[in-house]
Short mmCIF file of C-alpha atoms and ligand atoms in Angstrom, two decimals:
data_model
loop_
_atom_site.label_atom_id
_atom_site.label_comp_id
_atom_site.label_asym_id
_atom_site.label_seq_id
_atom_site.Cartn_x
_atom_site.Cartn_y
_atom_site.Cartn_z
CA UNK P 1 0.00 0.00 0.00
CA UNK P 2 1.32 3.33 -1.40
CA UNK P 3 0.91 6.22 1.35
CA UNK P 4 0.00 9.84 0.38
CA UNK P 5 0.71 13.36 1.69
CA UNK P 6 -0.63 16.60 0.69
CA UNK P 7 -2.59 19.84 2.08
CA UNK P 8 -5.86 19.14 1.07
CA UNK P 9 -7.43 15.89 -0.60
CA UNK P 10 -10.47 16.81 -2.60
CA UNK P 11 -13.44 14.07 -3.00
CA UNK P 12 -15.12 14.88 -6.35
CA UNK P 13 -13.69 16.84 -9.45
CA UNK P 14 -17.43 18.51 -10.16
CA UNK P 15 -18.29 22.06 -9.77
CA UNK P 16 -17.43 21.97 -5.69
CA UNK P 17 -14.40 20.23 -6.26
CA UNK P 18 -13.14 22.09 -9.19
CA UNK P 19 -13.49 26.08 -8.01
CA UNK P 20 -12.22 24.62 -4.02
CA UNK P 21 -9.27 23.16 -5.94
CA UNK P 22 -8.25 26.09 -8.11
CA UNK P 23 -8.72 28.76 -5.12
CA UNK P 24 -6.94 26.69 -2.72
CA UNK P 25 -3.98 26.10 -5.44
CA UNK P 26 -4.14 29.80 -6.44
CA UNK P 27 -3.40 30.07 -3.07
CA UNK P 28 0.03 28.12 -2.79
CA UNK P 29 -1.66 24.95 -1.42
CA UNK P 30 -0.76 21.53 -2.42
CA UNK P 31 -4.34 20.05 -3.48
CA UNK P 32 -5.06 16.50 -5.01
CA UNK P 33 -8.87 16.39 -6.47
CA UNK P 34 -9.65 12.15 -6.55
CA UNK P 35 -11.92 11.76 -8.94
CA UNK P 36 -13.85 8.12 -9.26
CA UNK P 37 -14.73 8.72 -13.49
CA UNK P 38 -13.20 9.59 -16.45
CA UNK P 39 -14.20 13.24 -17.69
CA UNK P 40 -15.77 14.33 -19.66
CA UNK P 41 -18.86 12.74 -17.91
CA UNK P 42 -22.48 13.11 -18.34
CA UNK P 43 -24.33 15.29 -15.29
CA UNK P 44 -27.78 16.47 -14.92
CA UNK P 45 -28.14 20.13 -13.81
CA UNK P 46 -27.82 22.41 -16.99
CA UNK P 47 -29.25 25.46 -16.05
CA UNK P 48 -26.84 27.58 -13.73
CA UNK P 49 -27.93 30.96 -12.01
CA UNK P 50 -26.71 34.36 -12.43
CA UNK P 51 -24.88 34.38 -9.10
CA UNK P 52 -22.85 31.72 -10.25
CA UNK P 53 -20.74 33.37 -13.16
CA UNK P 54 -19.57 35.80 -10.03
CA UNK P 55 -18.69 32.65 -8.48
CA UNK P 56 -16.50 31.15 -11.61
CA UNK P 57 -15.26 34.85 -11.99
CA UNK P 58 -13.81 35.21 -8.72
CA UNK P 59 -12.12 31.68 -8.92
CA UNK P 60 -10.20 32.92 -12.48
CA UNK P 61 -12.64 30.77 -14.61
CA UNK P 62 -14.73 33.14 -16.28
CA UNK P 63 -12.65 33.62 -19.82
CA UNK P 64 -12.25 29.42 -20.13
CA UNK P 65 -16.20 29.45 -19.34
CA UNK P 66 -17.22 32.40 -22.00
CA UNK P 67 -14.68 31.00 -24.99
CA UNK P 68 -17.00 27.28 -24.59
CA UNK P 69 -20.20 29.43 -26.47
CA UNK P 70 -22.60 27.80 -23.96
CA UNK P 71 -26.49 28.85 -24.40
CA UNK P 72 -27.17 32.81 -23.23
CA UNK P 73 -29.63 32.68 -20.17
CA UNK P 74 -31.08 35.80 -18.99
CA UNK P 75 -33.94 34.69 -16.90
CA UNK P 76 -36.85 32.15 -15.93
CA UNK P 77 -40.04 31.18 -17.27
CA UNK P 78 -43.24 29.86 -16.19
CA UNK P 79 -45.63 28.17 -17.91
CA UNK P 80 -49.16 26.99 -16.74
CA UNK P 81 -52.47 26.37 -18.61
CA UNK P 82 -51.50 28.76 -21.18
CA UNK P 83 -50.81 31.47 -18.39
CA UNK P 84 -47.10 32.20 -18.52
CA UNK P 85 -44.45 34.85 -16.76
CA UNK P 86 -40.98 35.72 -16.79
CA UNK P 87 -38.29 36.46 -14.20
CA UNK P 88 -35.61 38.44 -16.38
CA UNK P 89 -32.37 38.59 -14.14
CA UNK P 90 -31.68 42.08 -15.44
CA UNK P 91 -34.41 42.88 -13.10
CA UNK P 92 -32.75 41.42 -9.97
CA UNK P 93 -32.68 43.88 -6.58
CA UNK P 94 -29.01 42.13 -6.15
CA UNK P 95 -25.64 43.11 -6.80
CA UNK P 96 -24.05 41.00 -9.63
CA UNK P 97 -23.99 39.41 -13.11
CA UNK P 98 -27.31 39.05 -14.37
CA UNK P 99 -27.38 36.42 -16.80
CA UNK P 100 -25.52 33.35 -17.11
CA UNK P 101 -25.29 30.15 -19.36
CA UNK P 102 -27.42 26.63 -19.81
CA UNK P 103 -24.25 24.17 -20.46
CA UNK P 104 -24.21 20.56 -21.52
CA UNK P 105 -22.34 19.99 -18.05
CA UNK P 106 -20.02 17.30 -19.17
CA UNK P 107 -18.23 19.85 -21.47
CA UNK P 108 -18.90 22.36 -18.40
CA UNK P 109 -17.43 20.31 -15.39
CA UNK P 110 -14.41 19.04 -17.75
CA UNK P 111 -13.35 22.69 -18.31
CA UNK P 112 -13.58 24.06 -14.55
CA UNK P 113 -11.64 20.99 -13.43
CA UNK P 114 -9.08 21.87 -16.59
CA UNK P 115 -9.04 25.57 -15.22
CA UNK P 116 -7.54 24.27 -11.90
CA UNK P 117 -5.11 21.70 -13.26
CA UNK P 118 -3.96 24.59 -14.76
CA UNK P 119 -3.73 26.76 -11.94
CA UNK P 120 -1.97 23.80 -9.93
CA UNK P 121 -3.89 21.30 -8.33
CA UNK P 122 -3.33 17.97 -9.30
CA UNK P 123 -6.59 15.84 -10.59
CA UNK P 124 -6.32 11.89 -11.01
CA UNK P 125 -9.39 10.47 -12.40
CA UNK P 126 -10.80 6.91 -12.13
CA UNK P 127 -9.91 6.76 -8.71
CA UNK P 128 -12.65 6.43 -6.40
CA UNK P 129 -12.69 6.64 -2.71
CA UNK P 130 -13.70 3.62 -0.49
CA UNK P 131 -12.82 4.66 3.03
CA UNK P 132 -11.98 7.22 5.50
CA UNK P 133 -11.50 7.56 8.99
CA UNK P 134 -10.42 11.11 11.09
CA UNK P 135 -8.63 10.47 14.27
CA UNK P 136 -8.47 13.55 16.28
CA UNK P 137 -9.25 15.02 13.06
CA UNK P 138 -6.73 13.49 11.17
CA UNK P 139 -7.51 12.08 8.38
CA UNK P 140 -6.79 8.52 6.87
CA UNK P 141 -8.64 8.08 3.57
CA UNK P 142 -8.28 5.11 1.33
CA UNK P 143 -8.74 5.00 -2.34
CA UNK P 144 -8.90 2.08 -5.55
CA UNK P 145 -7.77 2.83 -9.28
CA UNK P 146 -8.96 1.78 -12.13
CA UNK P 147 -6.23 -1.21 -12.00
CA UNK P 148 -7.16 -1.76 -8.38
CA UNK P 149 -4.49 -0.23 -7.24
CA UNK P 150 -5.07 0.69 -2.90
CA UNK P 151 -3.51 3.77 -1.61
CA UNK P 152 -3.93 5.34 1.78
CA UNK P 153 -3.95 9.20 1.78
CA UNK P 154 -2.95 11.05 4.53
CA UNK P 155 -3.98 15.03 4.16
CA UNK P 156 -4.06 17.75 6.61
CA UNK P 157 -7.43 18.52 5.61
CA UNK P 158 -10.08 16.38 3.64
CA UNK P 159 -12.84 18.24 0.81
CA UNK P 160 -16.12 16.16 0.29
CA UNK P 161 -17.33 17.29 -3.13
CA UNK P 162 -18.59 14.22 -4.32
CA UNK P 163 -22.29 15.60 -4.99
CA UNK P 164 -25.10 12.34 -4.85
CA UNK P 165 -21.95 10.01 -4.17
CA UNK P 166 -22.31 11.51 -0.39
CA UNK P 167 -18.83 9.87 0.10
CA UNK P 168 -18.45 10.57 3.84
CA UNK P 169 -21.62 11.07 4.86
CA UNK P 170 -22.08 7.40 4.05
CA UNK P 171 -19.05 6.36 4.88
CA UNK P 172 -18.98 8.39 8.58
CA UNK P 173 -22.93 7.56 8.38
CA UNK P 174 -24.24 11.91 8.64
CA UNK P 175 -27.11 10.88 6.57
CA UNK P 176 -29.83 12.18 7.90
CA UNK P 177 -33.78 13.05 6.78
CA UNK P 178 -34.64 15.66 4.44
CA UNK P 179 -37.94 17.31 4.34
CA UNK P 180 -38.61 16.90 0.86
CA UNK P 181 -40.85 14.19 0.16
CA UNK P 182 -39.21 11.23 -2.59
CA UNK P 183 -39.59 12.37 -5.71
CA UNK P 184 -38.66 11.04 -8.96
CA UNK P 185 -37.34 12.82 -11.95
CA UNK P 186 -37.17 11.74 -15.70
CA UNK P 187 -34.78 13.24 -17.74
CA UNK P 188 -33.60 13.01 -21.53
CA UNK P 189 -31.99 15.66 -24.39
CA UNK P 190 -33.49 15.61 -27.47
CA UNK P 191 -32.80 17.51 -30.98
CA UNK P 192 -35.68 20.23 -30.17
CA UNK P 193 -36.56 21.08 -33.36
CA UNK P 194 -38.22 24.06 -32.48
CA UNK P 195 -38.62 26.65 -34.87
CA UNK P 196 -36.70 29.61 -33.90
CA UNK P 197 -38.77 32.70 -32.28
CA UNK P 198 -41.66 29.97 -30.60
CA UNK P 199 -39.96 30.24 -27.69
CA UNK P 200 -37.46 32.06 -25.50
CA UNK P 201 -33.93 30.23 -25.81
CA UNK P 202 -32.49 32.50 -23.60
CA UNK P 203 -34.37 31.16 -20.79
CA UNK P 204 -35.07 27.69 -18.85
CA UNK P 205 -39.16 27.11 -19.07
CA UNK P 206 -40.57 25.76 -16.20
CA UNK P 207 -44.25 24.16 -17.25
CA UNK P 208 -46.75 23.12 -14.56
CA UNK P 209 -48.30 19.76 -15.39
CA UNK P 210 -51.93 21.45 -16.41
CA UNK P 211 -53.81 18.78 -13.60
CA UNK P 212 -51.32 18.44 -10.90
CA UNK P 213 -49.57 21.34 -9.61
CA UNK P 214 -46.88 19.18 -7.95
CA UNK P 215 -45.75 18.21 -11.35
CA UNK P 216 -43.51 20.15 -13.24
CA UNK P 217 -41.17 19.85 -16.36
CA UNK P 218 -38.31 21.44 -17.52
CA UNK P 219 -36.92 23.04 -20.80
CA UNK P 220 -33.53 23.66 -21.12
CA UNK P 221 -32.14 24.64 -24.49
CA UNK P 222 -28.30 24.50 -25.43
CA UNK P 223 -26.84 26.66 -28.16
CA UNK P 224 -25.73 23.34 -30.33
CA UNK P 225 -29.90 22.82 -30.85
CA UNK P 226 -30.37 20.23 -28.37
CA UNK P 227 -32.58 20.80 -25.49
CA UNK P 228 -32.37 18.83 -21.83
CA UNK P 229 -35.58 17.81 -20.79
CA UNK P 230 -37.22 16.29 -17.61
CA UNK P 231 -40.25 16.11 -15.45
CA UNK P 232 -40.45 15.70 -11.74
CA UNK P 233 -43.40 14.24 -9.63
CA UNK P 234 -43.60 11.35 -6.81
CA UNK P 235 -43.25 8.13 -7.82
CA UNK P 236 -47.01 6.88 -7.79
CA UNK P 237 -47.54 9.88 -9.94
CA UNK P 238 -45.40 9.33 -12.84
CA UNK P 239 -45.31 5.25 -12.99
CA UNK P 240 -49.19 5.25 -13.67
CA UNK P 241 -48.55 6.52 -17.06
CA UNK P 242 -46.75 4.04 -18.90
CA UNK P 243 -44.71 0.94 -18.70
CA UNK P 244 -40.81 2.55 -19.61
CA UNK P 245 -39.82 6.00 -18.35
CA UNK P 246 -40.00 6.66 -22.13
CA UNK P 247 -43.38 6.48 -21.93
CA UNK P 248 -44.51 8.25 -19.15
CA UNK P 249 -42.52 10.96 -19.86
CA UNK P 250 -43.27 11.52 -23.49
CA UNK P 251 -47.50 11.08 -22.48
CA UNK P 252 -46.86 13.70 -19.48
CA UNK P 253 -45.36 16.27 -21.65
CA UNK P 254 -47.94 15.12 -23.80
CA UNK P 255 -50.73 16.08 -21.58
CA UNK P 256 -49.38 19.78 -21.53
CA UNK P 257 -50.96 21.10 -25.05
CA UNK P 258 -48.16 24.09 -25.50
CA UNK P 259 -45.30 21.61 -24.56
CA UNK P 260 -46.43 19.06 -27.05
CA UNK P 261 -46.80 21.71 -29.65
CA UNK P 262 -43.38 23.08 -28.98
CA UNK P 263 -41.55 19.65 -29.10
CA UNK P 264 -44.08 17.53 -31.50
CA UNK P 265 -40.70 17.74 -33.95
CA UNK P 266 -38.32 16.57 -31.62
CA UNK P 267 -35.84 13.63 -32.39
CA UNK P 268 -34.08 11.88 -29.38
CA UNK P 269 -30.87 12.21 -28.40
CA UNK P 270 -30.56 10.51 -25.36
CA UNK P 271 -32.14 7.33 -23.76
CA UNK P 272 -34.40 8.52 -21.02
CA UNK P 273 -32.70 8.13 -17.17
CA UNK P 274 -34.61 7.86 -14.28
CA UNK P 275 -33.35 9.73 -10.92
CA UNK P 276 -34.87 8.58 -7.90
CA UNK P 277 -34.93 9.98 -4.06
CA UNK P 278 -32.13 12.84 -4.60
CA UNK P 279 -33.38 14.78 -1.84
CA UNK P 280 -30.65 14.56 0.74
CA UNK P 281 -29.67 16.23 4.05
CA UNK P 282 -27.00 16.24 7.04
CA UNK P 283 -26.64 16.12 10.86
CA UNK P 284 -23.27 18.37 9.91
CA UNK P 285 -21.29 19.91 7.23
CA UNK P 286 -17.66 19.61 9.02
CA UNK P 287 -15.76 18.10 11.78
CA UNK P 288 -12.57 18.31 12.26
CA UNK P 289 -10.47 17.47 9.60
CA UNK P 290 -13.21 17.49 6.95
CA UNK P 291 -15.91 19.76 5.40
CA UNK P 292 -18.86 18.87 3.07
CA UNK P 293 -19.48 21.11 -0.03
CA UNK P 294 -22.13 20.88 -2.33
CA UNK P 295 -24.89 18.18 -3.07
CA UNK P 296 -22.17 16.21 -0.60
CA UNK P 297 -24.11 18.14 2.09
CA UNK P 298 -27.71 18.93 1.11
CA UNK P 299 -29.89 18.52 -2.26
CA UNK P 300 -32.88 20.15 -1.71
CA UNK P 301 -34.69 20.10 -5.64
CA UNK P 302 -34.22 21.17 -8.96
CA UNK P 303 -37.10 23.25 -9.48
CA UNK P 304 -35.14 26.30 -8.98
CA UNK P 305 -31.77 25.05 -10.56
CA UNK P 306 -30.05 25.83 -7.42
CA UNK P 307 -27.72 23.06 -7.15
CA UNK P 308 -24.55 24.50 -8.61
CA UNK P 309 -24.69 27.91 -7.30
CA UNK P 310 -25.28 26.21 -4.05
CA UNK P 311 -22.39 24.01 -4.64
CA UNK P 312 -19.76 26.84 -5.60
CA UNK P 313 -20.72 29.09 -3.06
CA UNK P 314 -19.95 26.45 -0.42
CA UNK P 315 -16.66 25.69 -2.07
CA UNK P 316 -15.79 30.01 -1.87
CA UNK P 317 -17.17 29.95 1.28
CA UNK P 318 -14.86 26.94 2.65
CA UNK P 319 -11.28 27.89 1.74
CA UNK P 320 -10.48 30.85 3.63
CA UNK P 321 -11.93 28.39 6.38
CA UNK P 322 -9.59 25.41 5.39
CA UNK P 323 -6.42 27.98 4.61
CA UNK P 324 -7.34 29.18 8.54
CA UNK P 325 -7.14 25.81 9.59
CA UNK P 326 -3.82 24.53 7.27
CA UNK P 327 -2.59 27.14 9.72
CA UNK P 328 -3.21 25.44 13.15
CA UNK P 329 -6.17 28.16 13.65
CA UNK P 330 -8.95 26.33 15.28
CA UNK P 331 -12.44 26.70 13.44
CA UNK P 332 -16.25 26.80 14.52
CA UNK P 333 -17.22 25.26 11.01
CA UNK P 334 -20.48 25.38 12.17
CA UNK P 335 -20.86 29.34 12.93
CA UNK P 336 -18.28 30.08 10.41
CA UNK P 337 -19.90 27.99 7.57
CA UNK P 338 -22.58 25.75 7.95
CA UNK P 339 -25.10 28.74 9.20
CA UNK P 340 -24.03 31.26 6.89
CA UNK P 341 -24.10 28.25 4.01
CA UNK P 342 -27.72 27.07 5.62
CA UNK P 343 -29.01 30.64 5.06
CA UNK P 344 -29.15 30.84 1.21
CA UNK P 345 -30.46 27.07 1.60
CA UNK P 346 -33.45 27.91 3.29
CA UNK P 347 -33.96 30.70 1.18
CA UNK P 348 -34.45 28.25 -1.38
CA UNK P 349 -36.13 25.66 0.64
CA UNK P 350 -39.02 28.11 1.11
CA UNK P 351 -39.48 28.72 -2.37
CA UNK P 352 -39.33 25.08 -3.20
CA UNK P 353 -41.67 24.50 0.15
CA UNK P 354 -44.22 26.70 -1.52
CA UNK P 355 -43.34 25.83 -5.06
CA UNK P 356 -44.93 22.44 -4.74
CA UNK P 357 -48.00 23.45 -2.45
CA UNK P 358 -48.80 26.59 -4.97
CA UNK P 359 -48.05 29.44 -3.18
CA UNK P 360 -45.44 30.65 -5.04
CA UNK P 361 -46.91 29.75 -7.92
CA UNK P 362 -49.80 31.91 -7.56
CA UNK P 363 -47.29 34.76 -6.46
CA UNK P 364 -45.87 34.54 -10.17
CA UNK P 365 -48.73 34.74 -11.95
CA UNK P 366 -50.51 36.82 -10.36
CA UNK P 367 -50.52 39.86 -12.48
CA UNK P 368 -50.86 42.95 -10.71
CA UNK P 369 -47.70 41.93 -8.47
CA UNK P 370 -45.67 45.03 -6.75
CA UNK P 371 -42.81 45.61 -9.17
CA UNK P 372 -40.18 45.81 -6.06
CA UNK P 373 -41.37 42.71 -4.56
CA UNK P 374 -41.43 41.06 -8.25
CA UNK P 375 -37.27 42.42 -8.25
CA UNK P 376 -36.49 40.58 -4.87
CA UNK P 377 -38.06 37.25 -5.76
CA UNK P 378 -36.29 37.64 -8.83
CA UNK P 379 -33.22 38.12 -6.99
CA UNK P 380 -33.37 35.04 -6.03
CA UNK P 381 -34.35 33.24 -9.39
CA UNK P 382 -31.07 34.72 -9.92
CA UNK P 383 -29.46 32.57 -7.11
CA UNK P 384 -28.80 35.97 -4.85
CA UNK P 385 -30.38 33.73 -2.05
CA UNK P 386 -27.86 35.20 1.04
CA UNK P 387 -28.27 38.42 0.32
CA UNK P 388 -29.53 40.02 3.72
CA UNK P 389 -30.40 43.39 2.31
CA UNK P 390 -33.44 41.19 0.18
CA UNK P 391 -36.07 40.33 2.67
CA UNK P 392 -37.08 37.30 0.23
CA UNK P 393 -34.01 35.63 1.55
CA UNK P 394 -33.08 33.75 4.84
CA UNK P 395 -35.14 31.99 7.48
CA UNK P 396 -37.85 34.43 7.03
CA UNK P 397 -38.67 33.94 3.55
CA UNK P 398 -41.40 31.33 4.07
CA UNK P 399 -43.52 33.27 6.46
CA UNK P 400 -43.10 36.29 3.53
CA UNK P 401 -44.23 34.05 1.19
CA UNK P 402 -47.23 33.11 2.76
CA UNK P 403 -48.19 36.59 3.15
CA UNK P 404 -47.88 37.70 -0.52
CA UNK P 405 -49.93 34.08 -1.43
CA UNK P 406 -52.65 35.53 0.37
CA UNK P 407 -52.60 38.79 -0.51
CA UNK P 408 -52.23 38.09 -4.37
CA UNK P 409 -55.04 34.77 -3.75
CA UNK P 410 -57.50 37.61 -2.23
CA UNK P 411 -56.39 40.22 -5.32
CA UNK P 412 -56.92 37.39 -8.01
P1 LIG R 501 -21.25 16.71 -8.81
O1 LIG R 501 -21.36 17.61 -9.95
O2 LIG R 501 -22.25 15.62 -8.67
O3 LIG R 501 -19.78 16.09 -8.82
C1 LIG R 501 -19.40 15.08 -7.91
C2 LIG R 501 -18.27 14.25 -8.49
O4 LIG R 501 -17.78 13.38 -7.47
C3 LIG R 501 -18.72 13.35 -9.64
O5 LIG R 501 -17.93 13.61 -10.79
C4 LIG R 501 -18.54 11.93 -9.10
O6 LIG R 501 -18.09 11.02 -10.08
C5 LIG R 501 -17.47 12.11 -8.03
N1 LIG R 501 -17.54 11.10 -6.97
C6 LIG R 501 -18.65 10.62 -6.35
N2 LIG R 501 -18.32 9.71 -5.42
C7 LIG R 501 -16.96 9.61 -5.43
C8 LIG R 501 -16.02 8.83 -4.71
N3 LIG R 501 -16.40 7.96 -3.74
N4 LIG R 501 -14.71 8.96 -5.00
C9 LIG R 501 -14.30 9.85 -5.96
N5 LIG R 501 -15.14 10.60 -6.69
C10 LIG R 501 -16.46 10.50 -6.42
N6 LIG R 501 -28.42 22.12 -10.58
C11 LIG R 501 -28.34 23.28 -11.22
O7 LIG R 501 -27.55 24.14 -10.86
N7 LIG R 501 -29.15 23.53 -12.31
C12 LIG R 501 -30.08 22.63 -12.74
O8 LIG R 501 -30.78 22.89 -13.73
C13 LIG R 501 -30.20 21.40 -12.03
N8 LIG R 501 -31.08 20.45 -12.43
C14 LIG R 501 -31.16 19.28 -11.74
C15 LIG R 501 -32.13 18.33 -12.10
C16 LIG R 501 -32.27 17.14 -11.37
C17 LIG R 501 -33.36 16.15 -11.75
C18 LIG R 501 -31.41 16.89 -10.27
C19 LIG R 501 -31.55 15.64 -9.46
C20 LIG R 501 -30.44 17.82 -9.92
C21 LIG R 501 -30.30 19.01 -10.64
N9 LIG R 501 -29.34 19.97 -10.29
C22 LIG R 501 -29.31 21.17 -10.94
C23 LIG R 501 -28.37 19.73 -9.22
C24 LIG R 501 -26.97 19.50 -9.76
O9 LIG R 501 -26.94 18.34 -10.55
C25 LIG R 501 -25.99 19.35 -8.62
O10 LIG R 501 -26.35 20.26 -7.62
C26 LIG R 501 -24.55 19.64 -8.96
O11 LIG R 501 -24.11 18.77 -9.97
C27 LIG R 501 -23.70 19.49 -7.72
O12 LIG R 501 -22.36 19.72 -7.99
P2 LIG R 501 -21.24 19.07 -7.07
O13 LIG R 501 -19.97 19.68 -7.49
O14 LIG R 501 -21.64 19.16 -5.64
O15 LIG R 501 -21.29 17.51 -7.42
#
C-alpha cells in the first residue's frame, strides 16, 4: 500500500471540487482532487444561475467558461395552462452578473476541473474513494484505481465534493432526513426542433403539469440545438402513465398542449434516465479534519436550478476556512460555515416548500404583483439567495411568502 501526503485531498472533481481546488492552489496549497470517473462525464443540472458566473469569476474561470459558447440565459419562465411569466435577471434587486449560461455539463465540469489543473492542483481520475477515517481530526482516507491499485492518503485537511456520491456522509454515516418528500425525476436531451422565435432560448421554461400542480417539467435549451428535458413528480404519480420512463414521460409532456406543440418535432438524443430519491440532508457539514461542499451536504430540488450555485458558493465559502485551519487556527465550522451556508439554503427551501403546495406559484402569476417585490423574488431566481439586504431571503422567507400568497389569492 502506497501512502500519500498533501494539504488538502479533494473528493469529487465537479463544480465543488473544481473552483475549491483552483482557489486553494491559487493560493500556494498543495491540493489533489480524486476523482472516481473519467471526464468528460455526463451530469444532470444544466441550467446555472446568475450568481454563479460571479462565483466562476472570482475563482479565475470566467474567460475558459465564456470561450466554450454555452447557451445565453437571462432569466426564468413559467408556464401553466396557457398562463405564462418571466423572471428576467436584469431585473434582480441584487448586486451582480445578471445572466448566465445553460451548459451541456459534461463539457462544463471538464473545463472548470481543466481551469484548476492549470492553476496547480493535481486531478487523477478513475480513482474512487472507499474509506476514510479522522482520528483527532486526522484524516486517513483510502482509495482504488482503475487497475485496483489501494492507496492510503494522509492530508491535513479532507474536501467532500462528491455531490449524490455523499462519500463521507455514508461512509462516517451523517445521513440524515430531508424534508422533501421522494420524488422522482425523468430526464432526456433531445434535438428540439423548435422553430426559432416559438420560444425564448435564452431562458429555462418551467411548465406546470396542467392537472397536478406538484408536477412540473423542464426546458432547457443549449446553443448546439439540443434541449435537456425532464419532469419531476412522486413516484405513484409518474409510474401510472406508462410501462418505460420513455413512456410516461413523453404522455406527461404530452398532456401539456403548448409543450407538445413546442416539441411535436423533436428527435431523441438521449435514452431517457430515471433519478430517484435525490433529496438529501446532514446532521453536519464539518468536523474536524473534513468539510462537506455541495450536493455532498444537502440537495434540496431542482425546481429552482439551485444546485450548482449552491455548490460553488460552499466551495468560496470553505477555503479561507480550510487555509485558517492549514494554519493550526482552530475553526467553529459550524458558525463560520454551515449557518451562513444554511441561510441561502433555506432561502431556497421556502421557495421550493411553496413551489410544490402553490403558493409561489400563484405569487408569479398573479398579475398585478408590486414591481419591487417582483425584483427581490427575482433576486433570487437569480441565485442571490444570502443576500440580507433582500427580505425574500433567509429563514424568514417562508412566512413572507405566505403573506404575498394571500394577498395576491384575495387580489386574483
Ligand atoms: P457533482 O457535480 O455531482 O460532482 C461530484 C463528483 O464526485 C462526480 O464527478 C462523481 O463522479 C465524483 N464522486 C462521487 N463519489 C466519489 C467517490 N467515492 N470517489 C471519488 N469521486 C467520487 N443544478 C443546477 O444548478 N441547475 C439545474 O438545472 C439542475 N437540475 C437538476 C435536475 C435534477 C433532476 C437533479 C436531481 C439535480 C439538478 N441539479 C441542478 C443539481 C446538480 O446536478 C448538482 O447540484 C450539482 O451537480 C452538484 O455539484 P457538485 O460539485 O456538488 O457535485
Amino acid at each position: 500500500v502506497n501512502y500519500v501526503m498533501t494539504d488538502v485531498l479533494i473528493i469529487g472533481a465537479g463544480p465543488a471540487g473544481a473552483v475549491a481546488a483552483a482557489l486553494l492552489a491559487q493560493r500556494g496549497h498543495k491540493v489533489l482532487v480524486l476523482e472516481k470517473q473519467l471526464f468528460p462525464r455526463f451530469s444532470i443540472g444544466e441550467s446555472l444561475l446568475a450568481q454563479s458566473l460571479g462565483l466562476i469569476d472570482e475563482a479565475g474561470m470566467l474567460e475558459a467558461v465564456q470561450a466554450a459558447n454555452f447557451q445565453f440565459k437571462n432569466g426564468a419562465a413559467f408556464a401553466w395552462r396557457g398562463k405564462y411569466t418571466e423572471y428576467n435577471f436584469a431585473e434582480k434587486v441584487s448586486v451582480g452578473y445578471g445572466h448566465t449560461y445553460q451548459v451541456i455539463r459534461a463539457d462544463f465540469d471538464h473545463i472548470l476541473i481543466k481551469e484548476a489543473q492549470r492553476m496547480g492542483a493535481e486531478v487523477r481520475f478513475e480513482v474512487e474513494i472507499t474509506g476514510a477515517e479522522f482520528v483527532d481530526g486526522k484524516p486517513k482516507i483510502t482509495t482504488r484505481d482503475a487497475q485496483g491499485n489501494i492507496e492510503i492518503h494522509t492530508p491535513k485537511f479532507v474536501l467532500d465534493a462528491s455531490g449524490f456520491g455523499r462519500t463521507l456522509p455514508r461512509l462516517l454515516k451523517l445521513e440524515s432526513p430531508t424534508n422533501q418528500p421522494v420524488r422522482v425525476a425523468y430526464y432526456t436531451q433531445v434535438y428540439d426542433k423548435i422553430p426559432s422565435g416559438a420560444f425564448d432560448r435564452q431562458k429555462i421554461r418551467v411548465t406546470t403539469h396542467p392537472e397536478h400542480r406538484d408536477i412540473w417539467f423542464w426546458l432547457i435549451p443549449f446553443s448546439n440545438g439540443l434541449s435537456s428535458m425532464g419532469v419531476v413528480g412522486t413516484e405513484q404519480q409518474l409510474s401510472a402513465r406508462g410501462a418505460t420512463y420513455e413512456e410516461r414521460l413523453w404522455n406527461l409532456t404530452n398532456d401539456d398542449p403548448q409543450l407538445r406543440e413546442l416539441l411535436k418535432n423533436h428527435q431523441p438524443f438521449r435514452p431517457v434516465g430515471e433519478l430517484k430519491g435525490y433529496s438529501a440532508n446532514v446532521s453536519t457539514m464539518a468536523a474536524p479534519g473534513f468539510a462537506l461542499l455541495g450536493n455532498a451536504a444537502e440537495f434540496l430540488d431542482p425546481v429552482f436550478s439551485s444546485g450548482v450555485t449552491i455548490a460553488l458558493k460552499s466551495a468560496h465559502m470553505a477555503v479561507p476556512l480550510v487555509e485558517r485551519t492549514l494554519k493550526g487556527e482552530s475553526i467553529d465550522w459550524k458558525a463560520e460555515f454551515e449557518e451562513p451556508l444554511r441561510y441561502g439554503v433555506e432561502t431556497f427551501r421556502a421557495f421550493v416548500d411553496t413551489w410544490y403546495d402553490g403558493r409561489l406559484q400563484d405569487i408569479f402569476y398573479y398579475e398585478k404583483q408590486d414591481p419591487t417585490i417582483k425584483r427581490m423574488i427575482c433576486s433570487v431566481l437569480a441565485g442571490y439567495a444570502w443576500d440580507k439586504s433582500n427580505p425574500y431571503t433567509g429563514y424568514k422567507t417562508l412566512q413572507r411568502l405566505d403573506a404575498l400568497a394571500k394577498t395576491c389569492r384575495k387580489g386574483s
